[in-house]
Amino acid sequence: MRVDPIFIDNRGHRTMLKWHRARRKASDPEFTPTRILEAMRLGASVEVDLVLHAEHGFAILHDRTLDHGTTGTGLVADTTADALRQLFLRANDGTPISDRVMLLEDLCDLLKANPAHADALLQLDCKEDGSRLSPAVIESFVVAVSPVASSMILSGGDSAAVAALAERTPGLKTGYDPTYPGILDALTSASDFATFIEAALRLAPDATMIYLDHELVLTADAVGVDLIGAVHSDGRRVDAWTIRSVSPTTLNHVQRLLDLRVDQITTDDPEGLAAALAGGQG
């Protein structure tokens, strides 16, 4: 019997499996409405990315350029809403698929028309910093998200940008990702890791979820610092990202994350990971 990849129970603790870029399995294209709605119907955790376009709104895309993930070319920031909606998404091998690029308001309209399971959570991962959030951008976000905010969490690496968008959107939960490029080279000692997580928690006092590179969590663990435990002690939850494929190495990593009682694991292959763990390969 097929089991939907929503969570893993390990030693009395439940860890959600987050569908990274709305993928249920590794072969899925990114950001298709079918998978997003499936996740929300099942009560899963699912993530999409937000990138600004030319008309003060957000596109559901990861990259700031169109060339890789869509049939378009150039910068998302230079492309109008209508032009974006005419573009098709690409499969993992680069082949165009039948699904078109969505804007944030398109996604929110879908969710309004298809009510979510009470446990479902859609993460909006904002790829922009606060300098890009004009009053028009903020207003566009608020209008789109407010009707469905209770099923969403807004995250990003700029805690001020997340706060600016969320403070006018009642019911919207927030998260914070303090992982910056080069962090694994910058943090080496137990003291470094302890200082890092303390600073992250101070910088985003309203964030209910802290998003951490899973390699960062495991590196800290190896020097005796439990980053997940520190976040739990502050009353927050931890998402460890991103398990991109299922292999003996990644299964060992996941098992250690489960033993550390991580609350959520971001993965490009929730179905494959859940099957491997259920089969006792972890």
PDB file of C-alpha atoms in Angstrom, residues 88-276:
ATOM      1  CA  PHE A  88       6.086  27.236 -19.336  1.00  0.00           C
ATOM      2  CA  LEU A  89       8.007  25.469 -16.596  1.00  0.00           C
ATOM      3  CA  ARG A  90      10.689  22.929 -17.490  1.00  0.00           C
ATOM      4  CA  ALA A  91      11.165  19.352 -16.316  1.00  0.00           C
ATOM      5  CA  ASN A  92      14.408  18.300 -14.641  1.00  0.00           C
ATOM      6  CA  ASP A  93      15.898  17.423 -18.039  1.00  0.00           C
ATOM      7  CA  GLY A  94      15.038  20.851 -19.425  1.00  0.00           C
ATOM      8  CA  THR A  95      12.022  19.754 -21.463  1.00  0.00           C
ATOM      9  CA  PRO A  96       9.100  22.217 -21.335  1.00  0.00           C
ATOM     10  CA  ILE A  97       6.021  20.896 -19.552  1.00  0.00           C
ATOM     11  CA  SER A  98       2.370  21.902 -19.783  1.00  0.00           C
ATOM     12  CA  ASP A  99       2.354  23.896 -16.515  1.00  0.00           C
ATOM     13  CA  ARG A 100       2.932  27.631 -16.763  1.00  0.00           C
ATOM     14  CA  VAL A 101       4.785  29.948 -14.400  1.00  0.00           C
ATOM     15  CA  MET A 102       2.556  31.099 -11.535  1.00  0.00           C
ATOM     16  CA  LEU A 103       2.550  34.414  -9.743  1.00  0.00           C
ATOM     17  CA  LEU A 104       1.929  34.601  -6.003  1.00  0.00           C
ATOM     18  CA  GLU A 105      -1.641  35.778  -6.524  1.00  0.00           C
ATOM     19  CA  ASP A 106      -2.306  32.838  -8.873  1.00  0.00           C
ATOM     20  CA  LEU A 107      -1.131  30.423  -6.212  1.00  0.00           C
ATOM     21  CA  CYS A 108      -3.225  32.089  -3.525  1.00  0.00           C
ATOM     22  CA  ASP A 109      -6.301  31.962  -5.774  1.00  0.00           C
ATOM     23  CA  LEU A 110      -5.729  28.213  -6.195  1.00  0.00           C
ATOM     24  CA  LEU A 111      -5.603  27.749  -2.447  1.00  0.00           C
ATOM     25  CA  LYS A 112      -8.765  29.800  -1.955  1.00  0.00           C
ATOM     26  CA  ALA A 113     -10.567  27.527  -4.405  1.00  0.00           C
ATOM     27  CA  ASN A 114      -9.115  24.333  -2.858  1.00  0.00           C
ATOM     28  CA  PRO A 115      -9.205  24.538   0.946  1.00  0.00           C
ATOM     29  CA  ALA A 116      -6.201  22.976   2.655  1.00  0.00           C
ATOM     30  CA  HIS A 117      -6.023  20.211   5.241  1.00  0.00           C
ATOM     31  CA  ALA A 118      -5.805  21.665   8.733  1.00  0.00           C
ATOM     32  CA  ASP A 119      -2.237  20.361   9.146  1.00  0.00           C
ATOM     33  CA  ALA A 120      -0.940  21.562   5.776  1.00  0.00           C
ATOM     34  CA  LEU A 121       1.718  24.267   5.690  1.00  0.00           C
ATOM     35  CA  LEU A 122       2.925  26.113   2.600  1.00  0.00           C
ATOM     36  CA  GLN A 123       6.295  27.798   3.029  1.00  0.00           C
ATOM     37  CA  LEU A 124       6.869  30.951   1.014  1.00  0.00           C
ATOM     38  CA  ASP A 125      10.640  31.319   0.852  1.00  0.00           C
ATOM     39  CA  CYS A 126      11.405  34.920  -0.073  1.00  0.00           C
ATOM     40  CA  LYS A 127      14.619  35.262  -2.074  1.00  0.00           C
ATOM     41  CA  GLU A 128      14.642  39.075  -1.839  1.00  0.00           C
ATOM     42  CA  ASP A 129      16.135  41.346   0.806  1.00  0.00           C
ATOM     43  CA  GLY A 130      14.509  44.336   2.447  1.00  0.00           C
ATOM     44  CA  SER A 131      15.997  46.860   0.032  1.00  0.00           C
ATOM     45  CA  ARG A 132      13.780  45.438  -2.713  1.00  0.00           C
ATOM     46  CA  LEU A 133      10.511  45.623  -0.801  1.00  0.00           C
ATOM     47  CA  SER A 134       8.847  48.864  -1.863  1.00  0.00           C
ATOM     48  CA  PRO A 135       5.438  49.851  -0.439  1.00  0.00           C
ATOM     49  CA  ALA A 136       3.872  48.587  -3.685  1.00  0.00           C
ATOM     50  CA  VAL A 137       5.566  45.181  -3.281  1.00  0.00           C
ATOM     51  CA  ILE A 138       4.395  44.887   0.310  1.00  0.00           C
ATOM     52  CA  GLU A 139       0.838  45.866  -0.615  1.00  0.00           C
ATOM     53  CA  SER A 140       0.773  43.325  -3.437  1.00  0.00           C
ATOM     54  CA  PHE A 141       1.942  40.598  -1.055  1.00  0.00           C
ATOM     55  CA  VAL A 142      -0.604  41.484   1.627  1.00  0.00           C
ATOM     56  CA  VAL A 143      -3.537  41.523  -0.800  1.00  0.00           C
ATOM     57  CA  ALA A 144      -2.575  38.143  -2.280  1.00  0.00           C
ATOM     58  CA  VAL A 145      -1.679  36.251   0.893  1.00  0.00           C
ATOM     59  CA  SER A 146      -4.086  37.556   3.544  1.00  0.00           C
ATOM     60  CA  PRO A 147      -7.062  35.336   2.580  1.00  0.00           C
ATOM     61  CA  VAL A 148      -4.980  32.142   2.926  1.00  0.00           C
ATOM     62  CA  ALA A 149      -2.311  33.240   5.419  1.00  0.00           C
ATOM     63  CA  SER A 150      -3.343  30.750   8.095  1.00  0.00           C
ATOM     64  CA  SER A 151      -1.988  27.885   5.951  1.00  0.00           C
ATOM     65  CA  MET A 152       1.339  29.584   5.243  1.00  0.00           C
ATOM     66  CA  ILE A 153       4.702  30.414   6.746  1.00  0.00           C
ATOM     67  CA  LEU A 154       6.939  33.128   5.289  1.00  0.00           C
ATOM     68  CA  SER A 155      10.688  32.576   5.497  1.00  0.00           C
ATOM     69  CA  GLY A 156      13.895  34.136   4.262  1.00  0.00           C
ATOM     70  CA  GLY A 157      17.452  35.033   5.080  1.00  0.00           C
ATOM     71  CA  ASP A 158      16.622  38.686   5.766  1.00  0.00           C
ATOM     72  CA  SER A 159      14.654  38.739   9.015  1.00  0.00           C
ATOM     73  CA  ALA A 160      13.705  42.404   8.551  1.00  0.00           C
ATOM     74  CA  ALA A 161      12.264  41.701   5.096  1.00  0.00           C
ATOM     75  CA  VAL A 162      10.209  38.800   6.455  1.00  0.00           C
ATOM     76  CA  ALA A 163       8.932  40.989   9.292  1.00  0.00           C
ATOM     77  CA  ALA A 164       8.005  43.816   6.905  1.00  0.00           C
ATOM     78  CA  LEU A 165       5.854  41.496   4.805  1.00  0.00           C
ATOM     79  CA  ALA A 166       4.326  39.618   7.725  1.00  0.00           C
ATOM     80  CA  GLU A 167       3.431  42.496  10.037  1.00  0.00           C
ATOM     81  CA  ARG A 168       0.568  43.558   7.762  1.00  0.00           C
ATOM     82  CA  THR A 169      -0.601  40.000   7.001  1.00  0.00           C
ATOM     83  CA  PRO A 170      -2.672  38.712   9.940  1.00  0.00           C
ATOM     84  CA  GLY A 171      -2.282  35.029  10.732  1.00  0.00           C
ATOM     85  CA  LEU A 172       0.910  34.559   8.726  1.00  0.00           C
ATOM     86  CA  LYS A 173       3.592  32.582  10.544  1.00  0.00           C
ATOM     87  CA  THR A 174       7.254  33.431   9.998  1.00  0.00           C
ATOM     88  CA  GLY A 175      10.563  31.609   9.852  1.00  0.00           C
ATOM     89  CA  TYR A 176      14.201  32.609   9.570  1.00  0.00           C
ATOM     90  CA  ASP A 177      17.187  31.088   7.799  1.00  0.00           C
ATOM     91  CA  PRO A 178      20.478  32.398   9.243  1.00  0.00           C
ATOM     92  CA  THR A 179      22.621  30.119   7.054  1.00  0.00           C
ATOM     93  CA  TYR A 180      24.840  32.309   4.892  1.00  0.00           C
ATOM     94  CA  PRO A 181      27.330  31.385   2.129  1.00  0.00           C
ATOM     95  CA  GLY A 182      30.617  30.170   3.581  1.00  0.00           C
ATOM     96  CA  ILE A 183      29.198  29.512   7.027  1.00  0.00           C
ATOM     97  CA  LEU A 184      30.708  26.029   7.270  1.00  0.00           C
ATOM     98  CA  ASP A 185      34.148  27.560   6.833  1.00  0.00           C
ATOM     99  CA  ALA A 186      33.477  30.384   9.283  1.00  0.00           C
ATOM    100  CA  LEU A 187      32.187  28.258  12.184  1.00  0.00           C
ATOM    101  CA  THR A 188      34.684  25.766  13.545  1.00  0.00           C
ATOM    102  CA  SER A 189      34.585  25.625  17.349  1.00  0.00           C
ATOM    103  CA  ALA A 190      31.810  24.763  19.763  1.00  0.00           C
ATOM    104  CA  SER A 191      31.842  28.382  20.888  1.00  0.00           C
ATOM    105  CA  ASP A 192      31.361  29.563  17.300  1.00  0.00           C
ATOM    106  CA  PHE A 193      28.269  27.423  16.841  1.00  0.00           C
ATOM    107  CA  ALA A 194      26.772  28.408  20.186  1.00  0.00           C
ATOM    108  CA  THR A 195      27.253  32.101  19.445  1.00  0.00           C
ATOM    109  CA  PHE A 196      25.795  31.681  15.960  1.00  0.00           C
ATOM    110  CA  ILE A 197      22.521  30.117  17.079  1.00  0.00           C
ATOM    111  CA  GLU A 198      22.098  32.547  19.981  1.00  0.00           C
ATOM    112  CA  ALA A 199      22.470  35.472  17.577  1.00  0.00           C
ATOM    113  CA  ALA A 200      20.015  33.953  15.094  1.00  0.00           C
ATOM    114  CA  LEU A 201      17.340  33.536  17.750  1.00  0.00           C
ATOM    115  CA  ARG A 202      17.800  37.129  18.920  1.00  0.00           C
ATOM    116  CA  LEU A 203      17.617  38.507  15.390  1.00  0.00           C
ATOM    117  CA  ALA A 204      14.270  36.873  14.589  1.00  0.00           C
ATOM    118  CA  PRO A 205      12.299  36.813  17.843  1.00  0.00           C
ATOM    119  CA  ASP A 206       8.954  36.113  16.146  1.00  0.00           C
ATOM    120  CA  ALA A 207      10.140  33.283  13.889  1.00  0.00           C
ATOM    121  CA  THR A 208       8.456  30.009  14.805  1.00  0.00           C
ATOM    122  CA  MET A 209      10.727  27.945  12.538  1.00  0.00           C
ATOM    123  CA  ILE A 210      14.505  28.221  12.171  1.00  0.00           C
ATOM    124  CA  TYR A 211      15.825  26.853   8.868  1.00  0.00           C
ATOM    125  CA  LEU A 212      19.330  25.376   9.054  1.00  0.00           C
ATOM    126  CA  ASP A 213      21.558  23.680   6.496  1.00  0.00           C
ATOM    127  CA  HIS A 214      21.586  20.029   7.583  1.00  0.00           C
ATOM    128  CA  GLU A 215      25.368  19.917   7.146  1.00  0.00           C
ATOM    129  CA  LEU A 216      25.639  22.815   9.596  1.00  0.00           C
ATOM    130  CA  VAL A 217      23.534  20.921  12.141  1.00  0.00           C
ATOM    131  CA  LEU A 218      25.637  17.785  11.773  1.00  0.00           C
ATOM    132  CA  THR A 219      28.945  19.659  11.881  1.00  0.00           C
ATOM    133  CA  ALA A 220      27.885  21.374  15.097  1.00  0.00           C
ATOM    134  CA  ASP A 221      26.788  18.025  16.493  1.00  0.00           C
ATOM    135  CA  ALA A 222      30.240  16.603  15.766  1.00  0.00           C
ATOM    136  CA  VAL A 223      31.852  19.252  18.003  1.00  0.00           C
ATOM    137  CA  GLY A 224      29.311  18.759  20.772  1.00  0.00           C
ATOM    138  CA  VAL A 225      26.776  21.529  20.041  1.00  0.00           C
ATOM    139  CA  ASP A 226      23.113  20.603  19.649  1.00  0.00           C
ATOM    140  CA  LEU A 227      21.684  23.404  17.497  1.00  0.00           C
ATOM    141  CA  ILE A 228      18.270  21.752  17.394  1.00  0.00           C
ATOM    142  CA  GLY A 229      18.187  21.467  21.182  1.00  0.00           C
ATOM    143  CA  ALA A 230      19.138  25.145  21.515  1.00  0.00           C
ATOM    144  CA  VAL A 231      16.277  26.190  19.247  1.00  0.00           C
ATOM    145  CA  HIS A 232      13.845  23.918  21.079  1.00  0.00           C
ATOM    146  CA  SER A 233      14.926  25.446  24.392  1.00  0.00           C
ATOM    147  CA  ASP A 234      13.821  28.810  22.996  1.00  0.00           C
ATOM    148  CA  GLY A 235      10.400  27.435  22.084  1.00  0.00           C
ATOM    149  CA  ARG A 236      10.994  27.245  18.322  1.00  0.00           C
ATOM    150  CA  ARG A 237      11.170  24.483  15.731  1.00  0.00           C
ATOM    151  CA  VAL A 238      13.922  23.473  13.287  1.00  0.00           C
ATOM    152  CA  ASP A 239      13.827  22.635   9.591  1.00  0.00           C
ATOM    153  CA  ALA A 240      17.009  20.968   8.299  1.00  0.00           C
ATOM    154  CA  TRP A 241      17.594  21.478   4.573  1.00  0.00           C
ATOM    155  CA  THR A 242      18.090  19.986   1.943  1.00  0.00           C
ATOM    156  CA  ILE A 243      18.361  16.219   1.430  1.00  0.00           C
ATOM    157  CA  ARG A 244      18.610  16.158  -2.352  1.00  0.00           C
ATOM    158  CA  SER A 245      18.797  12.417  -2.980  1.00  0.00           C
ATOM    159  CA  VAL A 246      18.499   9.107  -1.150  1.00  0.00           C
ATOM    160  CA  SER A 247      21.769   7.229  -0.616  1.00  0.00           C
ATOM    161  CA  PRO A 248      23.490   5.384   2.238  1.00  0.00           C
ATOM    162  CA  THR A 249      25.271   8.628   3.174  1.00  0.00           C
ATOM    163  CA  THR A 250      22.169  10.803   3.204  1.00  0.00           C
ATOM    164  CA  LEU A 251      20.194   8.143   5.068  1.00  0.00           C
ATOM    165  CA  ASN A 252      22.831   8.187   7.798  1.00  0.00           C
ATOM    166  CA  HIS A 253      22.558  11.974   7.920  1.00  0.00           C
ATOM    167  CA  VAL A 254      18.778  11.803   8.138  1.00  0.00           C
ATOM    168  CA  GLN A 255      18.867   9.213  10.908  1.00  0.00           C
ATOM    169  CA  ARG A 256      21.107  11.441  12.999  1.00  0.00           C
ATOM    170  CA  LEU A 257      18.800  14.407  12.378  1.00  0.00           C
ATOM    171  CA  LEU A 258      15.860  12.282  13.506  1.00  0.00           C
ATOM    172  CA  ASP A 259      17.725  11.222  16.635  1.00  0.00           C
ATOM    173  CA  LEU A 260      18.400  14.913  17.358  1.00  0.00           C
ATOM    174  CA  ARG A 261      14.622  15.414  17.125  1.00  0.00           C
ATOM    175  CA  VAL A 262      14.555  17.747  14.138  1.00  0.00           C
ATOM    176  CA  ASP A 263      11.026  18.990  13.458  1.00  0.00           C
ATOM    177  CA  GLN A 264      11.176  19.062   9.679  1.00  0.00           C
ATOM    178  CA  ILE A 265      13.466  17.809   6.920  1.00  0.00           C
ATOM    179  CA  THR A 266      13.503  19.506   3.537  1.00  0.00           C
ATOM    180  CA  THR A 267      14.001  17.045   0.708  1.00  0.00           C
ATOM    181  CA  ASP A 268      13.770  16.851  -3.083  1.00  0.00           C
ATOM    182  CA  ASP A 269      12.555  13.255  -2.753  1.00  0.00           C
ATOM    183  CA  PRO A 270      10.061  12.912   0.111  1.00  0.00           C
ATOM    184  CA  GLU A 271       8.584   9.733  -1.384  1.00  0.00           C
ATOM    185  CA  GLY A 272      11.946   8.042  -1.853  1.00  0.00           C
ATOM    186  CA  LEU A 273      13.218   9.098   1.557  1.00  0.00           C
ATOM    187  CA  ALA A 274      10.089   7.911   3.360  1.00  0.00           C
ATOM    188  CA  ALA A 275      10.216   4.561   1.546  1.00  0.00           C
ATOM    189  CA  ALA A 276      13.889   4.041   2.378  1.00  0.00           C
TER     190      ALA A 276
END
